[in-house]
Coordinates of C-alpha atoms and ligand atoms in Angstrom, one line a residue:
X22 CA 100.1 52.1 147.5
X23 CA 98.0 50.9 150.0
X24 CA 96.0 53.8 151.4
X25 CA 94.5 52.0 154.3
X26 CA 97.8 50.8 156.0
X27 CA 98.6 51.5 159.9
X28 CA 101.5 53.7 158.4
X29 CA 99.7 56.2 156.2
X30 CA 96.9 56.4 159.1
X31 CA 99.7 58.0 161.7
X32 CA 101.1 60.0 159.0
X33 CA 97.6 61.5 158.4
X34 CA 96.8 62.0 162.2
X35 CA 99.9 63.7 162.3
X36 CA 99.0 66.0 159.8
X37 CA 95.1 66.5 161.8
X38 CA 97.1 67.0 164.9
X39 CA 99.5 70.1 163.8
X40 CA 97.2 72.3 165.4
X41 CA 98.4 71.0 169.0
X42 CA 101.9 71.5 168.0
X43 CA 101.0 75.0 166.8
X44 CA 99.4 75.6 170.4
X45 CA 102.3 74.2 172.1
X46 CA 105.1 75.9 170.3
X47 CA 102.8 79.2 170.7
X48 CA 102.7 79.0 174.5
X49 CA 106.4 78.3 174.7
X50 CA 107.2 81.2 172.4
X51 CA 104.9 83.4 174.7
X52 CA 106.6 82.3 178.0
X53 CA 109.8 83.1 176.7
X54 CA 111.3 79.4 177.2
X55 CA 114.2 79.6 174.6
X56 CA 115.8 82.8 175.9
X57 CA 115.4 81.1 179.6
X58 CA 117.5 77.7 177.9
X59 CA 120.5 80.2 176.0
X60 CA 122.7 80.1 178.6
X61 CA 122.5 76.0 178.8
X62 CA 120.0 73.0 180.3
X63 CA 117.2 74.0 183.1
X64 CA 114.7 71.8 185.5
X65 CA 111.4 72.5 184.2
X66 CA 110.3 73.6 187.9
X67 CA 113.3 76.1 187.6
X68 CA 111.5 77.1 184.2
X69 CA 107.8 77.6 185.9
X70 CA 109.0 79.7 188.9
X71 CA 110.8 82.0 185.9
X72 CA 108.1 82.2 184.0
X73 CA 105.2 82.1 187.0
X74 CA 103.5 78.8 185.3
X75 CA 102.1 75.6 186.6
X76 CA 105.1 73.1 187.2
X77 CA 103.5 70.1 186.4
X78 CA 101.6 71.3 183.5
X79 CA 105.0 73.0 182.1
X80 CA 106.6 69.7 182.2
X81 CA 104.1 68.1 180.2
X82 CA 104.0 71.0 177.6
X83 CA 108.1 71.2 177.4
X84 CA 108.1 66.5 177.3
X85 CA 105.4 67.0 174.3
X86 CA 107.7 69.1 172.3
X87 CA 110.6 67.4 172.7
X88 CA 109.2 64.5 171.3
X89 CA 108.9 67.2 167.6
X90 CA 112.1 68.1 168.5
X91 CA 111.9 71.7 170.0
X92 CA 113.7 70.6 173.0
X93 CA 115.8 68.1 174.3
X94 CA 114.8 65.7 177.4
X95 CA 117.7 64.6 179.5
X96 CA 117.5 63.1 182.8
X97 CA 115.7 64.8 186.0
X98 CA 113.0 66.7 184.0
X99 CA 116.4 69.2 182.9
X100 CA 115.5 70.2 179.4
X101 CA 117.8 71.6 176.7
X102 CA 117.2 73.8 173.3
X103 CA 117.8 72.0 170.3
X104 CA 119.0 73.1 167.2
X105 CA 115.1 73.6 166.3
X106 CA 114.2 75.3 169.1
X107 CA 117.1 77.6 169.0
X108 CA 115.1 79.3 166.5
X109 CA 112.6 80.5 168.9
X110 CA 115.4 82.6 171.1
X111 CA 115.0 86.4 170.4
X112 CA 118.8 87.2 169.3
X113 CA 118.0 84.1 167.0
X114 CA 119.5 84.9 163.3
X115 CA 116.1 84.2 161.7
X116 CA 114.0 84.0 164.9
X117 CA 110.3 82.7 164.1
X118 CA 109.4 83.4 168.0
X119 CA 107.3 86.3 166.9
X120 CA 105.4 84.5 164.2
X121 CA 105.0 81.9 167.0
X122 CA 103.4 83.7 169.4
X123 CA 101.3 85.7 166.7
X124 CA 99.5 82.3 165.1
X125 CA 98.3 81.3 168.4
X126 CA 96.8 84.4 169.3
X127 CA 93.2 83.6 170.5
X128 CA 91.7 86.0 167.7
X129 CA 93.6 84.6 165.1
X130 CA 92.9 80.9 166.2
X131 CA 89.4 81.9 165.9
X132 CA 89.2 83.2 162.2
X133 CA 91.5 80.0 161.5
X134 CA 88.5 78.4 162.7
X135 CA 86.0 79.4 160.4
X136 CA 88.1 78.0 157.1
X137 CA 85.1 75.6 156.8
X138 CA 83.0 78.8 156.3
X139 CA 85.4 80.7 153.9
X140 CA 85.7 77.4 151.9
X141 CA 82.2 76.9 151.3
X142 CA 81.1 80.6 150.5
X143 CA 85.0 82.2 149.3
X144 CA 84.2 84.3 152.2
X145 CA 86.4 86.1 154.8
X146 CA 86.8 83.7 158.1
X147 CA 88.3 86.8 159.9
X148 CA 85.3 88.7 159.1
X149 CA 83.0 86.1 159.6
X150 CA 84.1 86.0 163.1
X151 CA 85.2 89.3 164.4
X152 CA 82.6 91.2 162.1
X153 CA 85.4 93.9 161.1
X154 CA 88.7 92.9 158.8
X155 CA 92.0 92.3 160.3
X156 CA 93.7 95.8 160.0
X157 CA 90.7 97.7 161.8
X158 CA 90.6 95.2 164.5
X159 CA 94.4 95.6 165.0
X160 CA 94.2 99.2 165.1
X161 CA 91.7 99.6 167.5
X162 CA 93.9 96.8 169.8
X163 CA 97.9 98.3 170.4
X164 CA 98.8 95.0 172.1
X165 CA 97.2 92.9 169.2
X166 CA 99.1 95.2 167.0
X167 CA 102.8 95.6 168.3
X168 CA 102.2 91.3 168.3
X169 CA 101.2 91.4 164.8
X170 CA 104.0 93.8 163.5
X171 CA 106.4 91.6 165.7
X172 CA 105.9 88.7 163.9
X173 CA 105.6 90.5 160.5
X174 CA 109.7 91.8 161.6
X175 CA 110.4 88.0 162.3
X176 CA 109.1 86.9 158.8
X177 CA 110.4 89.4 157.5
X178 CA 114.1 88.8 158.5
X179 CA 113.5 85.3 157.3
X180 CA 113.6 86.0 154.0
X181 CA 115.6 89.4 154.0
X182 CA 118.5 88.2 153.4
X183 CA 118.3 85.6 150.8
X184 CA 116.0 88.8 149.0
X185 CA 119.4 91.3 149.5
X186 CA 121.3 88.7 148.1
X187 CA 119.2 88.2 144.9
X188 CA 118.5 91.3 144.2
X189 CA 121.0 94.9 144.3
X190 CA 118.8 97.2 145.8
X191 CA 121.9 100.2 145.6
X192 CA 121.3 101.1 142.5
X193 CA 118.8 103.0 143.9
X194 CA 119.2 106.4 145.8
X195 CA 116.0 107.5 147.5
X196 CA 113.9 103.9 148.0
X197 CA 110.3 104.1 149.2
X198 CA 109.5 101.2 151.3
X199 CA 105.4 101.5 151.3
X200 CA 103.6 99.5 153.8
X201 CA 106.9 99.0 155.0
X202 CA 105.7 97.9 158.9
X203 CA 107.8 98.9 161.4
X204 CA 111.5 99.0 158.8
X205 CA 113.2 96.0 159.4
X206 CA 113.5 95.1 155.6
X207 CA 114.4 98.7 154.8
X208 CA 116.6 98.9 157.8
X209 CA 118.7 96.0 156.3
X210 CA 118.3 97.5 152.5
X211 CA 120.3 100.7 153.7
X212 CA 122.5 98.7 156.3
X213 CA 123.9 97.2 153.0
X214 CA 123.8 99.6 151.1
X215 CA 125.7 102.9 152.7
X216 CA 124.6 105.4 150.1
X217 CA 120.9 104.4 149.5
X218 CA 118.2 106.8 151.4
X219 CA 114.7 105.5 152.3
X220 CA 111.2 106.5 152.6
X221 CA 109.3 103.9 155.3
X222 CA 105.5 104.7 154.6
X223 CA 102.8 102.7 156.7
X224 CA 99.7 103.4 158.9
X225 CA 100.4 106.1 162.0
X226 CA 99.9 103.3 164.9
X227 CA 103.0 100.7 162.7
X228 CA 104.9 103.7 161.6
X229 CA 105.8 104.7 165.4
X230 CA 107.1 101.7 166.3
X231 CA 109.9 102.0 163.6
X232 CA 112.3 104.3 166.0
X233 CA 114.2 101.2 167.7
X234 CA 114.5 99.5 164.5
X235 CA 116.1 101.9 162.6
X236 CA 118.0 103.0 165.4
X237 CA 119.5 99.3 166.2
X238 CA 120.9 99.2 162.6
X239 CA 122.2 102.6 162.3
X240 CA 120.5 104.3 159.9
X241 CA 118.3 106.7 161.4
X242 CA 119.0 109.2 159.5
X243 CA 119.0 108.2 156.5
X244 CA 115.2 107.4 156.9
X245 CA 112.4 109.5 156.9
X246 CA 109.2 108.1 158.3
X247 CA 106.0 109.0 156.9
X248 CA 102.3 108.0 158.1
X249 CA 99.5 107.4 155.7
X250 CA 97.3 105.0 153.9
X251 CA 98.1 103.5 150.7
X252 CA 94.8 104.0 149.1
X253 CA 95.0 107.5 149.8
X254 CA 98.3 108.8 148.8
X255 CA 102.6 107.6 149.1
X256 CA 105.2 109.9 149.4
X257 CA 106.6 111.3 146.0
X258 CA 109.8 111.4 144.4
X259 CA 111.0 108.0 145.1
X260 CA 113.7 106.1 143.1
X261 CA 112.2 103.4 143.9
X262 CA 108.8 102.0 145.3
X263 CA 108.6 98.8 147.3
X264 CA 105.6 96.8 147.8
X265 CA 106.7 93.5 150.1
X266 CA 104.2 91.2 151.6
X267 CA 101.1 93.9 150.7
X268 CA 99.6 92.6 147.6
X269 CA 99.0 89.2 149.2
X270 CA 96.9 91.1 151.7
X271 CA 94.3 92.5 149.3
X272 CA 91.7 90.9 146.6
X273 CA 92.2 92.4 142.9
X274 CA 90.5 95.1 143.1
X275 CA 92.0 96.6 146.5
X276 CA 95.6 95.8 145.0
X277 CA 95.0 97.6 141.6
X278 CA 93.8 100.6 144.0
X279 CA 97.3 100.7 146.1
X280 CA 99.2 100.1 142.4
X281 CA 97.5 103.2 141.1
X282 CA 98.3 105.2 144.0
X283 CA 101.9 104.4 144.1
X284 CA 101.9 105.2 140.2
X285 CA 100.3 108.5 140.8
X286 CA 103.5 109.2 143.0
X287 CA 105.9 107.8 140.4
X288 CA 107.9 109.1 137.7
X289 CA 107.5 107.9 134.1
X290 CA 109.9 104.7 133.8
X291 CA 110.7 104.6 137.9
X292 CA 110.7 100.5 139.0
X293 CA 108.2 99.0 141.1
X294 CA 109.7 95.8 143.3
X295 CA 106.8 93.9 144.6
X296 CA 108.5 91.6 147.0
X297 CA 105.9 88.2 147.6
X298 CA 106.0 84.8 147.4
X299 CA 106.6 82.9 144.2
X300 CA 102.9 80.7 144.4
X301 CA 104.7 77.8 142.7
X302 CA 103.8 74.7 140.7
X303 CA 101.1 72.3 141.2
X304 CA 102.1 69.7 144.4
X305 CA 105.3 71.9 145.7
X306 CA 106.0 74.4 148.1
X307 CA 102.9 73.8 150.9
X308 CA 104.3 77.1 152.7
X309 CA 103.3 79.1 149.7
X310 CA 100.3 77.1 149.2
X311 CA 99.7 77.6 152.7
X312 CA 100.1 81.3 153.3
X313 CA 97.7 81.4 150.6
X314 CA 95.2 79.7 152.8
X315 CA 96.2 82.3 155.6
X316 CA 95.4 85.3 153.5
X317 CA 92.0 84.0 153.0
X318 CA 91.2 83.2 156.4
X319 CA 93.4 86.4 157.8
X320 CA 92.9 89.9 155.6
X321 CA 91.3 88.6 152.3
X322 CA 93.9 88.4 150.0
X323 CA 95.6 85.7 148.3
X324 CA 99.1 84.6 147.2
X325 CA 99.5 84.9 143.1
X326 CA 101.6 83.6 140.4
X327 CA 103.9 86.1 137.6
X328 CA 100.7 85.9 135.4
X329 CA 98.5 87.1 138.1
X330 CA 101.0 89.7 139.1
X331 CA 101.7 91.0 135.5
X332 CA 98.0 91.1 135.0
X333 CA 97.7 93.7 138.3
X334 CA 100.3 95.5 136.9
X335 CA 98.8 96.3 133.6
X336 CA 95.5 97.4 135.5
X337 CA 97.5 99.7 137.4
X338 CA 99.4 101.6 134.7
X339 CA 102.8 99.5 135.0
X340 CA 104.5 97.2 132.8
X341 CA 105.9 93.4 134.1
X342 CA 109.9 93.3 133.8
X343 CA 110.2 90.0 135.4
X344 CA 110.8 88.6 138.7
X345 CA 114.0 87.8 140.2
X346 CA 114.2 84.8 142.7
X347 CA 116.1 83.8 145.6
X348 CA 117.2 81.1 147.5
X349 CA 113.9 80.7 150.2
X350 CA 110.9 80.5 147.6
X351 CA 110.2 84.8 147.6
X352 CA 111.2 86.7 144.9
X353 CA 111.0 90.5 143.5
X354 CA 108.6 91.0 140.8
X355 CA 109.2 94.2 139.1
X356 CA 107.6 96.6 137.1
X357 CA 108.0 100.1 135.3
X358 CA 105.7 102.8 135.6
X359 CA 104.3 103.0 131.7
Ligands
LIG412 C1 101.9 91.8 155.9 S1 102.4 93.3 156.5 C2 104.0 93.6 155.7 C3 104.9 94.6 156.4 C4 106.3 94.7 155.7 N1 106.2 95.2 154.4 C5 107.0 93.4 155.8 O1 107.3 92.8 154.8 O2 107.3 93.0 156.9 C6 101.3 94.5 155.7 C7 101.5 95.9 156.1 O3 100.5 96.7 155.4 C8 100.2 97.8 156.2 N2 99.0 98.4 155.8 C9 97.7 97.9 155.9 N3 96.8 98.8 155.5 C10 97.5 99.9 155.1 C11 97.1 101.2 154.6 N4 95.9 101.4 154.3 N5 98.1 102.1 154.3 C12 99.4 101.8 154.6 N6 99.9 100.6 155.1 C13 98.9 99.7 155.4 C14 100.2 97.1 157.6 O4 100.2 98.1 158.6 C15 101.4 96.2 157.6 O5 102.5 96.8 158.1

């Protein structure tokens, strides 16, 4: 393969650009373009007077990312939503509006900035920049925060489904869902599942967003919220104890800390589910790859394969019992308390 060609050049400028594209898509996910496009095409003047931005500098923002593919150009600056940027619309079945307008964030930009500095020391970019970690910062910023736990509910109903489907989480009847954010995933858990009762645990300022959510999927009360930290103490008496998207936040020795408090609260032979990405094999699945980059630059953590899992459990006083895939790359590693 030639290495040098015209061809591979573009393709690798591409790939230096992406953080353009990121900006872009972020700005029109702030400005709420999609829901203004659901009911059909709009002038891009039309668009800035709705959205109280510059008219010109709109249109060059919504021409850019129509050439990616998020919208659709037509004649007289009149732009549509494609099938792509349908996604960004708030009633969108798996909307990723909320993780768009989260990654372009100027705080989070700016730890993404420092990767040079976490690559050469395995240091903290988030850190190096803000001087505090991620979760403090957050707290001590609501706005920052509700953005944050926003886009954690849009990731999270990315993959929510394709976990429901791959795993039966009825079996269980009182599940504790611990750093469960604001409940979306444990909305849908007892949504499917009409008999199952939950536990959502997570810090005081996440926890009290959670009313709407469990509200909108009718099954307030069958959920009691509980405020707390994970290092501390979880509610007791759980059938089962959910850990998803938590252990990627954390180093080793944090992680074994949150597994032994959750095993503190657990019965002798209750299952752990950690729900996390599956790290993969060597040249697949960049978004795994990826997020494992994020975790270094955002809260310190990284992503982690069975092995690295099992080996947390065993620290903690759990046994491995295997993970269960499904269909979008995130599966449910469980484990029994031993
Ligand atoms: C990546 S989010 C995952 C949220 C949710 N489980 C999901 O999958 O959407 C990590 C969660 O850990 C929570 N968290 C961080 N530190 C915590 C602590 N000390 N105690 C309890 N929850 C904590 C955060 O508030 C956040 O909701």
């Amino acid at each position: 393969m030639n290495h040098d060609s015209p061809r591979s050049a573009l393709a690798l400028r591409r790939l230096v650009n992406g953080y353009q594209v990121t900006q872009a898509i972020h700005v029109a996910a702030v400005l709420g373009i999609a829901d203004l496009l659901a009911d059909g095409p709009r002038r891009s003047d039309d668009l800035a007077g709705a959205t109280g931005a510059h008219p010109g500098a709109l249109y060059r923002l919504l021409r850019a990312l129509s050439g990616v593919g998020v919208f659709h150009e037509e004649e007289d600056r009149t732009f549509a939503l494609t099938e792509l940027g349908a996604g960004l619309r708030s009633d969108a079945p798996e909307p990723v509006g909320g993780w768009a307008a989260f990654v372009g964030e100027p705080y989070q930009w700016q730890a993404w900035s420092a990767l040079l500095h976490s690559v050469r020391t395995g240091e903290n970019a988030f850190r190096h920049v803000h001087g505090i970690d991620s979760w403090t910062f957050r707290a001590e910023r609501p706005e920052l925060s509700a953005s944050f736990d926003r886009a954690m509910t849009s990731l999270s109903r990315l993959v929510v489904t394709a976990v429901l489907d791959a795993y039966d989480f009825g079996r269980f009847g009182r599940i504790v869902d611990v750093g469960g954010g604001n409940g979306a995933f444990l909305s849908a858990i007892l949504a499917r599942n009409p008999t199952a009762r939950g536990v959502l645990f997570d810090q005081p300022h996440v926890v009290s967003g959670a009313g709407p959510i469990l509200a909108a999927a009718g099954v307030t009360d069958r959920c009691e919220v509980v405020a707390g930290s994970f290092f501390e103490a979880v509610p007791a008496g759980g059938d089962a104890y959910l850990l998803k998207a938590i252990l990627h936040d954390w180093e080793d020795a944090p992680c074994i800390e949150i597994l032994r408090t959750c095993r503190q609260a657990m019965a002798d032979g209750s299952p752990l589910l950690v729900i996390e990405r599956e790290l993969g094999r060597p040249n697949q699945d960049p978004d795994a790859k990826f997020s494992d980059l994020n975790m270094l630059v955002g809260p310190m953590g990284q992503e982690r394969t069975s092995a690295e899992y099992a080996a947390l459990f065993a620290a903690a006083g759990f046994q491995f019992a295997g993970v269960t895939p499904s269909a979008v790359g995130t599966g449910v590693f469980a484990a029994v308390a031993a």
